[in-house]
Amino acid sequence: MNRRMFGRSLAVALVAGTTLLGAACAGEEPETPGGPVTITVNGMPPATDAVNRANFEADVKAFEAKYPNIKIDAKEGFMDPQQFATKLAGGQLEDVFYVYLTDPAALIAKRQVQDISAQLAEFPSIKDIKPDLMKVFTDSAGKVYGVPVANYSLGLVYNRTLFAKAGLDPASPPKTWEEVREAAKKITALGNGIVGYGDYSKNNTGGWHFTAEIYSIGGDVAVKDGDTWKAAFNNDKGKQVLQQLKDMRWTDDTMGQRQLLEWADLLQMMASGKLGMYVGSADNFPVIVNQYKAKYEDFGLGGIPGGQGTLGGGDGYMFKAGLSPEKIKAGLTWLSFKGGALDPSRIAADNEKAAAKGQPVGLPQPNIWTGDSLAKWEEATKKYANIPSENFGPFLATTTTIPLKLEPPLAQQIYAVLDTAMQKVLTDKNADVNALLADAEKQVNQILTAVK
């Protein structure tokens, strides 16, 4: 998960929102069957992002040349949670609009989006999208309201060079938390200020990582109980997460004395060669390499230790309630054309374009595909790879076996509470794990009363 995605969700706005379907449909012009269709879409990069803006505009021009009956009215930006309800109420929401994977459930429940099941049948590659991702856009009756276009899931980011120096196999990163602990000891023993394992505890990133780590051993942070939600981490799984961190910090001394770390800190430490491992995702590497001046060759990505679940997310597009079948089909055709969503045959062209501009090709994600479409993705990735993609093989091997789990509702508020527990075990050797979990449970249960 990159910093742009972390902490941005429509969830808060949607929980407080109301059903505005009638307002959203006001002013909708009927389409003439077989006639020209104009659709509004968002996702256009800002003018300050010159390269991606130019690529987007070129795609629109090429699309309209190929499909002369469809006109694209593109809007800049993605989705601002603070403006969503206002745009929806004012009939200003784009026909095809961007969402994070945490948002569709609430939009579907409030009937603010359109069932596109009938039109999807005309796009055969839809069957190859990972079922976990399609489930996010599907209601209990099996109706589909949107499609994913990108995904991420967390794994174990590690320094291959330090692994080799410590006598560890860079091609075989730890698969369990017990192995992480042992590898951290060997890496820390290298000395020179090198830290074996790093973790977050500030600005909600601590709670985010606590969630990832409890998912990895089969636990949960919040579960639905009838029509309400309740905290689910004050148990042996939650204790296991905090106790291991406390033991690594104070018994093993493999996490360093510098704590209260947030998102950029671990990336900087990894880039500088001072950190052996941390929980992260594939999109961390371009930041580590480009912003902090490191080399792809030094790093690898493994599956999340524990392997019972991985915190993930991503994004996709949904369709405004009340759209005509013609507009829905036009929107799906656009998503098929733009960026390879629904049409993996376009991935090769996109990779060629990215490689020509010096952008990394060969990272294991985003990758939404299975089956024949996955084979096309793999072929296109291998053909144009300009980074050592084999370094990410251990992660790629787990993507079909480790279940994807999304963030809990009101995730940022819950993460803020869990930050405190992470901070205490990493800064206080006398921290009481049981008391920390009990206190966090009370606060999170209070937060979850707001989920409707």
PDB file of C-alpha atoms in Angstrom, residues 156 168 174-188 196-197 240 243-255 277 305:
ATOM      1  CA  LEU A 156       7.641  -9.276   3.720  1.00  0.00           C
ATOM      2  CA  LEU A 168      20.550 -16.396   5.042  1.00  0.00           C
ATOM      3  CA  PRO A 174      11.005 -16.367   6.265  1.00  0.00           C
ATOM      4  CA  LYS A 175       7.590 -18.007   5.959  1.00  0.00           C
ATOM      5  CA  THR A 176       6.636 -17.915   9.660  1.00  0.00           C
ATOM      6  CA  TRP A 177       6.961 -15.332  12.413  1.00  0.00           C
ATOM      7  CA  GLU A 178       9.294 -17.715  14.269  1.00  0.00           C
ATOM      8  CA  GLU A 179      11.585 -17.656  11.211  1.00  0.00           C
ATOM      9  CA  VAL A 180      11.352 -13.846  11.077  1.00  0.00           C
ATOM     10  CA  ARG A 181      12.543 -13.695  14.684  1.00  0.00           C
ATOM     11  CA  GLU A 182      15.510 -15.980  14.028  1.00  0.00           C
ATOM     12  CA  ALA A 183      16.487 -14.165  10.810  1.00  0.00           C
ATOM     13  CA  ALA A 184      16.303 -10.823  12.639  1.00  0.00           C
ATOM     14  CA  LYS A 185      18.856 -12.068  15.174  1.00  0.00           C
ATOM     15  CA  LYS A 186      21.343 -13.007  12.449  1.00  0.00           C
ATOM     16  CA  ILE A 187      20.882  -9.731  10.557  1.00  0.00           C
ATOM     17  CA  THR A 188      21.210  -7.613  13.705  1.00  0.00           C
ATOM     18  CA  GLY A 196      16.871  -7.002  11.846  1.00  0.00           C
ATOM     19  CA  TYR A 197      13.166  -6.160  11.751  1.00  0.00           C
ATOM     20  CA  GLN A 240       0.749 -13.320  20.057  1.00  0.00           C
ATOM     21  CA  GLN A 243       4.208 -10.398  22.628  1.00  0.00           C
ATOM     22  CA  GLN A 244       6.403 -11.290  19.641  1.00  0.00           C
ATOM     23  CA  LEU A 245       7.122  -7.617  18.969  1.00  0.00           C
ATOM     24  CA  LYS A 246       7.848  -7.031  22.665  1.00  0.00           C
ATOM     25  CA  ASP A 247      10.207 -10.041  22.751  1.00  0.00           C
ATOM     26  CA  MET A 248      12.034  -8.955  19.592  1.00  0.00           C
ATOM     27  CA  ARG A 249      12.383  -5.406  20.896  1.00  0.00           C
ATOM     28  CA  TRP A 250      13.452  -6.101  24.487  1.00  0.00           C
ATOM     29  CA  THR A 251      14.653  -9.733  24.725  1.00  0.00           C
ATOM     30  CA  ASP A 252      16.333 -10.124  21.327  1.00  0.00           C
ATOM     31  CA  ASP A 253      17.161  -6.426  20.763  1.00  0.00           C
ATOM     32  CA  THR A 254      16.618  -6.882  17.019  1.00  0.00           C
ATOM     33  CA  MET A 255      14.329  -3.875  16.346  1.00  0.00           C
ATOM     34  CA  MET A 277      12.862  -6.844   7.008  1.00  0.00           C
ATOM     35  CA  PRO A 305       4.791 -14.638   7.350  1.00  0.00           C
TER      36      PRO A 305
END
